[in-house]
């Protein structure tokens, strides 16, 4: 899987891409991350990437020319790149969307800054993606969120693929509670079932904990989570309707 990032702050990516899972994934050739400086695609001597907004108002707007030039240059080199614009106005990034993006070969991530990007850039991207209902000062952190979440789903990047299959949102639910050694810590014991070695009991306990946790923290997820009849009955027995509200 290839990621190409267009940014005016390429140095932003040095540390996050050089540690832990993303570093290992690149070292093993599973993921390649290329960061391109938008200033390399400017034509004026000041290498300008922004200008004042037409119609007045505060701040600066990113100019279309460097972004068009960079996307065109990449378009000539890459096979079927999916071009994403990071934007608070985009489609919310969910685990489902992350799964769809992980099926692509090449993602190009365009990072905005300042007051945003000239509207005409929207005509040359495939999709706008938002990482949440808040405003960041630039698209770089959002691009890193996309890279991290998508790379984890590339086969081989996460040690055991089951760990991405069971985790929060992948099953439509939040994940069950996790414990490690010691068995007892400051009077807090690990639930007995996890020490039992009985795999079916452990699996049932985990599934039920995931249901309870989701009902408690994100009840709206239960509206769309695929629950069996038995699970719906079990929730009802706990006095918890499986529907939101
Ligand atoms: N004025 C813009 C608006 O109200 O929609 C916000 C511009 S923001 C300060 C600058 C850049 O940060 C955006 O162009 C975008 O690339 C990035 N950004 C900010 N919030 C984001 C979010 N929630 N998700 C993805 N990118 C975001």
Short mmCIF file of N, CA, C and O in Angstrom, two decimals, residues 28-114:
data_model
loop_
_atom_site.label_atom_id
_atom_site.label_comp_id
_atom_site.label_asym_id
_atom_site.label_seq_id
_atom_site.Cartn_x
_atom_site.Cartn_y
_atom_site.Cartn_z
N UNK A 28 9.45 -3.46 6.26
CA UNK A 28 9.14 -4.77 5.68
C UNK A 28 8.53 -4.67 4.28
O UNK A 28 8.12 -5.66 3.70
N UNK A 29 8.41 -3.44 3.79
CA UNK A 29 7.92 -3.25 2.42
C UNK A 29 6.41 -3.43 2.28
O UNK A 29 5.91 -3.56 1.16
N UNK A 30 5.68 -3.42 3.40
CA UNK A 30 4.23 -3.60 3.32
C UNK A 30 3.53 -2.28 3.03
O UNK A 30 2.45 -2.25 2.44
N UNK A 31 4.17 -1.21 3.47
CA UNK A 31 3.61 0.13 3.32
C UNK A 31 4.73 1.06 2.87
O UNK A 31 5.85 0.93 3.34
N UNK A 32 4.41 1.98 1.95
CA UNK A 32 5.40 3.00 1.56
C UNK A 32 4.76 4.37 1.76
O UNK A 32 3.62 4.58 1.31
N UNK A 33 5.46 5.26 2.45
CA UNK A 33 4.92 6.61 2.68
C UNK A 33 5.83 7.63 2.01
O UNK A 33 7.04 7.67 2.29
N UNK A 34 5.27 8.42 1.12
CA UNK A 34 6.04 9.45 0.42
C UNK A 34 5.43 10.81 0.77
O UNK A 34 4.23 11.00 0.58
N UNK A 35 6.27 11.69 1.26
CA UNK A 35 5.77 13.02 1.64
C UNK A 35 6.30 14.04 0.63
O UNK A 35 7.52 14.11 0.39
N UNK A 36 5.40 14.79 0.00
CA UNK A 36 5.79 15.74 -1.05
C UNK A 36 5.55 17.16 -0.56
O UNK A 36 4.47 17.46 -0.04
N UNK A 37 6.54 17.99 -0.77
CA UNK A 37 6.43 19.39 -0.38
C UNK A 37 5.72 20.18 -1.47
O UNK A 37 6.19 20.26 -2.60
N UNK A 38 4.57 20.76 -1.11
CA UNK A 38 3.79 21.51 -2.12
C UNK A 38 4.58 22.69 -2.68
O UNK A 38 4.33 23.12 -3.80
N UNK A 39 5.54 23.18 -1.90
CA UNK A 39 6.35 24.31 -2.41
C UNK A 39 7.18 23.91 -3.63
O UNK A 39 7.58 24.75 -4.42
N UNK A 40 7.45 22.61 -3.78
CA UNK A 40 8.20 22.14 -4.96
C UNK A 40 7.36 22.25 -6.22
O UNK A 40 7.87 22.03 -7.32
N UNK A 41 6.08 22.54 -6.07
CA UNK A 41 5.19 22.63 -7.23
C UNK A 41 4.72 24.06 -7.48
O UNK A 41 3.72 24.29 -8.12
N UNK A 42 5.47 25.02 -6.91
CA UNK A 42 5.13 26.43 -7.14
C UNK A 42 5.98 26.96 -8.29
O UNK A 42 7.02 26.37 -8.62
N UNK A 43 5.52 28.09 -8.87
CA UNK A 43 6.26 28.60 -10.04
C UNK A 43 6.87 29.98 -9.76
O UNK A 43 7.65 30.48 -10.56
N UNK A 44 6.54 30.61 -8.62
CA UNK A 44 7.06 31.95 -8.35
C UNK A 44 8.30 31.87 -7.47
O UNK A 44 8.56 30.86 -6.82
N UNK A 45 9.04 32.97 -7.41
CA UNK A 45 10.32 32.92 -6.69
C UNK A 45 10.14 32.81 -5.17
O UNK A 45 11.03 32.36 -4.48
N UNK A 46 8.98 33.21 -4.66
CA UNK A 46 8.74 33.08 -3.21
C UNK A 46 8.17 31.72 -2.84
O UNK A 46 7.91 31.44 -1.68
N UNK A 47 7.92 30.90 -3.82
CA UNK A 47 7.35 29.55 -3.62
C UNK A 47 6.05 29.65 -2.81
O UNK A 47 5.83 28.93 -1.84
N UNK A 48 5.17 30.55 -3.22
CA UNK A 48 3.94 30.81 -2.44
C UNK A 48 2.92 29.71 -2.63
O UNK A 48 2.67 29.26 -3.76
N UNK A 49 2.31 29.33 -1.52
CA UNK A 49 1.25 28.30 -1.58
C UNK A 49 -0.08 28.85 -1.07
O UNK A 49 -1.06 28.12 -1.02
N UNK A 50 -0.11 30.13 -0.67
CA UNK A 50 -1.36 30.69 -0.14
C UNK A 50 -1.51 32.13 -0.58
O UNK A 50 -0.54 32.78 -0.98
N UNK A 51 -2.73 32.62 -0.49
CA UNK A 51 -3.01 34.01 -0.88
C UNK A 51 -4.25 34.47 -0.12
O UNK A 51 -4.95 33.64 0.48
N UNK A 52 -4.53 35.77 -0.21
CA UNK A 52 -5.68 36.33 0.53
C UNK A 52 -7.00 35.86 -0.11
O UNK A 52 -7.04 35.61 -1.32
N UNK A 53 -8.05 35.72 0.69
CA UNK A 53 -9.32 35.26 0.13
C UNK A 53 -10.01 36.33 -0.72
O UNK A 53 -10.03 37.50 -0.33
N UNK A 54 -10.55 35.93 -1.86
CA UNK A 54 -11.42 36.84 -2.62
C UNK A 54 -12.62 37.15 -1.74
O UNK A 54 -13.14 36.27 -1.04
N UNK A 55 -13.06 38.38 -1.79
CA UNK A 55 -14.24 38.78 -1.01
C UNK A 55 -13.86 39.26 0.38
O UNK A 55 -14.72 39.66 1.16
N UNK A 56 -12.57 39.19 0.71
CA UNK A 56 -12.09 39.66 2.01
C UNK A 56 -12.28 38.64 3.10
O UNK A 56 -12.71 37.51 2.85
N UNK A 57 -11.93 39.03 4.30
CA UNK A 57 -12.05 38.12 5.44
C UNK A 57 -10.68 37.78 5.99
O UNK A 57 -9.66 38.12 5.38
N UNK A 58 -10.69 37.12 7.17
CA UNK A 58 -9.41 36.87 7.84
C UNK A 58 -8.63 35.73 7.18
O UNK A 58 -9.19 34.88 6.49
N UNK A 59 -7.33 35.71 7.45
CA UNK A 59 -6.48 34.56 7.09
C UNK A 59 -6.20 34.44 5.61
O UNK A 59 -6.51 35.31 4.81
N UNK A 60 -5.56 33.31 5.30
CA UNK A 60 -5.12 33.04 3.93
C UNK A 60 -5.77 31.75 3.44
O UNK A 60 -6.21 30.92 4.24
N UNK A 61 -5.77 31.61 2.13
CA UNK A 61 -6.37 30.42 1.51
C UNK A 61 -5.28 29.75 0.67
O UNK A 61 -4.49 30.43 0.02
N UNK A 62 -5.24 28.43 0.68
CA UNK A 62 -4.22 27.74 -0.12
C UNK A 62 -4.56 27.83 -1.60
O UNK A 62 -5.68 27.56 -2.01
N UNK A 63 -3.55 28.21 -2.37
CA UNK A 63 -3.74 28.43 -3.80
C UNK A 63 -3.98 27.10 -4.53
O UNK A 63 -3.41 26.09 -4.14
N UNK A 64 -4.76 27.16 -5.61
CA UNK A 64 -5.01 25.90 -6.32
C UNK A 64 -3.82 25.39 -7.15
O UNK A 64 -3.62 24.18 -7.28
N UNK A 65 -3.00 26.33 -7.72
CA UNK A 65 -2.00 25.89 -8.71
C UNK A 65 -1.03 24.83 -8.19
O UNK A 65 -0.82 23.80 -8.86
N UNK A 66 -0.39 25.01 -7.01
CA UNK A 66 0.57 23.98 -6.57
C UNK A 66 -0.10 22.62 -6.33
O UNK A 66 0.49 21.57 -6.63
N UNK A 67 -1.33 22.66 -5.84
CA UNK A 67 -2.02 21.39 -5.55
C UNK A 67 -2.40 20.69 -6.86
O UNK A 67 -2.17 19.48 -7.02
N UNK A 68 -2.90 21.45 -7.82
CA UNK A 68 -3.20 20.86 -9.14
C UNK A 68 -1.92 20.28 -9.75
O UNK A 68 -1.92 19.16 -10.26
N UNK A 69 -0.84 21.07 -9.70
CA UNK A 69 0.42 20.63 -10.34
C UNK A 69 0.92 19.34 -9.68
O UNK A 69 1.35 18.40 -10.36
N UNK A 70 0.85 19.29 -8.34
CA UNK A 70 1.34 18.10 -7.63
C UNK A 70 0.47 16.88 -7.95
O UNK A 70 0.99 15.78 -8.21
N UNK A 71 -0.85 17.09 -7.97
CA UNK A 71 -1.74 15.95 -8.27
C UNK A 71 -1.55 15.47 -9.71
O UNK A 71 -1.58 14.28 -9.99
N UNK A 72 -1.33 16.42 -10.62
CA UNK A 72 -1.11 16.02 -12.02
C UNK A 72 0.21 15.26 -12.16
O UNK A 72 0.27 14.23 -12.85
N UNK A 73 1.23 15.72 -11.47
CA UNK A 73 2.54 15.03 -11.55
C UNK A 73 2.41 13.61 -10.98
O UNK A 73 2.90 12.64 -11.57
N UNK A 74 1.72 13.49 -9.85
CA UNK A 74 1.55 12.15 -9.26
C UNK A 74 0.67 11.28 -10.16
O UNK A 74 0.91 10.09 -10.31
N UNK A 75 -0.35 11.91 -10.76
CA UNK A 75 -1.26 11.17 -11.65
C UNK A 75 -0.51 10.54 -12.82
O UNK A 75 -0.91 9.47 -13.31
N UNK A 76 0.56 11.18 -13.26
CA UNK A 76 1.33 10.63 -14.39
C UNK A 76 2.16 9.43 -13.95
O UNK A 76 2.48 8.55 -14.75
N UNK A 77 2.52 9.39 -12.65
CA UNK A 77 3.41 8.33 -12.15
C UNK A 77 2.67 7.16 -11.54
O UNK A 77 3.18 6.04 -11.50
N UNK A 78 1.51 7.43 -10.97
CA UNK A 78 0.84 6.40 -10.16
C UNK A 78 -0.33 5.78 -10.91
O UNK A 78 -0.99 6.46 -11.70
N UNK A 79 -0.57 4.52 -10.59
CA UNK A 79 -1.69 3.84 -11.22
C UNK A 79 -2.93 3.97 -10.32
O UNK A 79 -2.89 3.57 -9.16
N UNK A 80 -3.97 4.51 -10.84
CA UNK A 80 -5.26 4.68 -10.16
C UNK A 80 -5.14 5.14 -8.70
O UNK A 80 -5.58 4.44 -7.78
N UNK A 81 -4.52 6.30 -8.47
CA UNK A 81 -4.46 6.79 -7.08
C UNK A 81 -5.83 7.27 -6.61
O UNK A 81 -6.59 7.83 -7.41
N UNK A 82 -6.15 7.03 -5.35
CA UNK A 82 -7.37 7.59 -4.77
C UNK A 82 -6.96 8.87 -4.06
O UNK A 82 -6.14 8.85 -3.14
N UNK A 83 -7.54 10.00 -4.51
CA UNK A 83 -7.09 11.30 -4.01
C UNK A 83 -8.06 11.81 -2.94
O UNK A 83 -9.24 12.01 -3.22
N UNK A 84 -7.54 11.99 -1.74
CA UNK A 84 -8.38 12.44 -0.63
C UNK A 84 -7.96 13.83 -0.18
O UNK A 84 -6.76 14.10 -0.06
N UNK A 85 -8.94 14.66 0.08
CA UNK A 85 -8.67 15.96 0.67
C UNK A 85 -9.08 15.88 2.13
O UNK A 85 -10.22 15.51 2.44
N UNK A 86 -8.14 16.18 3.04
CA UNK A 86 -8.50 16.21 4.46
C UNK A 86 -9.24 17.50 4.73
O UNK A 86 -8.76 18.59 4.37
N UNK A 87 -10.42 17.38 5.32
CA UNK A 87 -11.26 18.57 5.50
C UNK A 87 -12.28 18.32 6.61
O UNK A 87 -12.87 17.23 6.66
N UNK A 88 -12.51 19.33 7.48
CA UNK A 88 -13.55 19.12 8.50
C UNK A 88 -14.94 19.00 7.89
O UNK A 88 -15.89 18.61 8.55
N UNK A 89 -15.05 19.33 6.59
CA UNK A 89 -16.36 19.25 5.92
C UNK A 89 -16.55 17.93 5.19
O UNK A 89 -17.54 17.74 4.48
N UNK A 90 -15.58 17.01 5.34
CA UNK A 90 -15.63 15.76 4.58
C UNK A 90 -16.47 14.67 5.21
O UNK A 90 -17.08 14.85 6.27
N UNK A 91 -16.48 13.51 4.56
CA UNK A 91 -17.15 12.32 5.09
C UNK A 91 -16.44 11.92 6.38
O UNK A 91 -15.22 11.80 6.39
N UNK A 92 -17.19 11.67 7.45
CA UNK A 92 -16.52 11.28 8.70
C UNK A 92 -15.74 9.97 8.53
O UNK A 92 -16.24 9.03 7.90
N UNK A 93 -14.54 9.93 9.06
CA UNK A 93 -13.72 8.71 9.00
C UNK A 93 -14.23 7.73 10.06
O UNK A 93 -14.17 8.04 11.25
N UNK A 94 -14.75 6.61 9.62
CA UNK A 94 -15.20 5.55 10.53
C UNK A 94 -14.34 4.32 10.23
O UNK A 94 -13.64 4.29 9.21
N UNK A 95 -14.46 3.30 11.07
CA UNK A 95 -13.70 2.07 10.81
C UNK A 95 -14.14 1.45 9.48
O UNK A 95 -13.33 0.88 8.76
N UNK A 96 -15.42 1.62 9.15
CA UNK A 96 -15.91 1.10 7.87
C UNK A 96 -15.24 1.83 6.70
O UNK A 96 -14.79 1.21 5.73
N UNK A 97 -15.14 3.13 6.81
CA UNK A 97 -14.47 3.92 5.76
C UNK A 97 -12.99 3.53 5.69
O UNK A 97 -12.42 3.40 4.61
N UNK A 98 -12.37 3.33 6.86
CA UNK A 98 -10.96 2.90 6.90
C UNK A 98 -10.80 1.58 6.13
O UNK A 98 -9.87 1.42 5.34
N UNK A 99 -11.75 0.67 6.33
CA UNK A 99 -11.71 -0.61 5.63
C UNK A 99 -11.79 -0.41 4.11
O UNK A 99 -11.07 -1.06 3.35
N UNK A 100 -12.66 0.50 3.68
CA UNK A 100 -12.76 0.77 2.23
C UNK A 100 -11.47 1.36 1.70
O UNK A 100 -10.99 0.96 0.63
N UNK A 101 -10.86 2.27 2.45
CA UNK A 101 -9.61 2.90 1.98
C UNK A 101 -8.48 1.87 1.94
O UNK A 101 -7.61 1.94 1.07
N UNK A 102 -8.51 0.91 2.86
CA UNK A 102 -7.45 -0.11 2.89
C UNK A 102 -7.50 -1.02 1.67
O UNK A 102 -6.53 -1.73 1.37
N UNK A 103 -8.63 -1.02 0.96
CA UNK A 103 -8.74 -1.85 -0.24
C UNK A 103 -8.10 -1.16 -1.45
O UNK A 103 -7.96 -1.76 -2.51
N UNK A 104 -7.71 0.11 -1.29
CA UNK A 104 -7.06 0.83 -2.40
C UNK A 104 -5.58 0.47 -2.45
O UNK A 104 -5.00 0.03 -1.46
N UNK A 105 -4.98 0.70 -3.62
CA UNK A 105 -3.53 0.47 -3.79
C UNK A 105 -2.73 1.68 -3.34
O UNK A 105 -1.68 1.56 -2.73
N UNK A 106 -3.26 2.87 -3.68
CA UNK A 106 -2.50 4.10 -3.47
C UNK A 106 -3.43 5.21 -2.99
O UNK A 106 -4.43 5.50 -3.65
N UNK A 107 -3.10 5.81 -1.87
CA UNK A 107 -3.87 6.95 -1.38
C UNK A 107 -3.02 8.20 -1.46
O UNK A 107 -1.86 8.20 -1.03
N UNK A 108 -3.60 9.26 -2.01
CA UNK A 108 -2.93 10.56 -2.03
C UNK A 108 -3.70 11.45 -1.05
O UNK A 108 -4.93 11.57 -1.15
N UNK A 109 -3.01 12.02 -0.10
CA UNK A 109 -3.66 12.78 0.97
C UNK A 109 -3.25 14.25 0.86
O UNK A 109 -2.06 14.58 0.99
N UNK A 110 -4.22 15.10 0.62
CA UNK A 110 -3.93 16.53 0.45
C UNK A 110 -4.23 17.25 1.77
O UNK A 110 -5.36 17.20 2.27
N UNK A 111 -3.20 17.90 2.31
CA UNK A 111 -3.35 18.57 3.61
C UNK A 111 -3.56 20.07 3.41
O UNK A 111 -2.73 20.73 2.79
N UNK A 112 -4.64 20.57 3.97
CA UNK A 112 -4.88 22.01 3.94
C UNK A 112 -4.22 22.68 5.13
O UNK A 112 -3.76 22.02 6.07
N UNK A 113 -4.16 23.99 5.08
CA UNK A 113 -3.67 24.84 6.19
C UNK A 113 -4.45 26.14 6.15
O UNK A 113 -5.28 26.35 5.27
N UNK A 114 -4.17 27.02 7.05
CA UNK A 114 -4.76 28.37 7.10
C UNK A 114 -6.30 28.29 7.16
O UNK A 114 -6.84 27.46 7.87
#
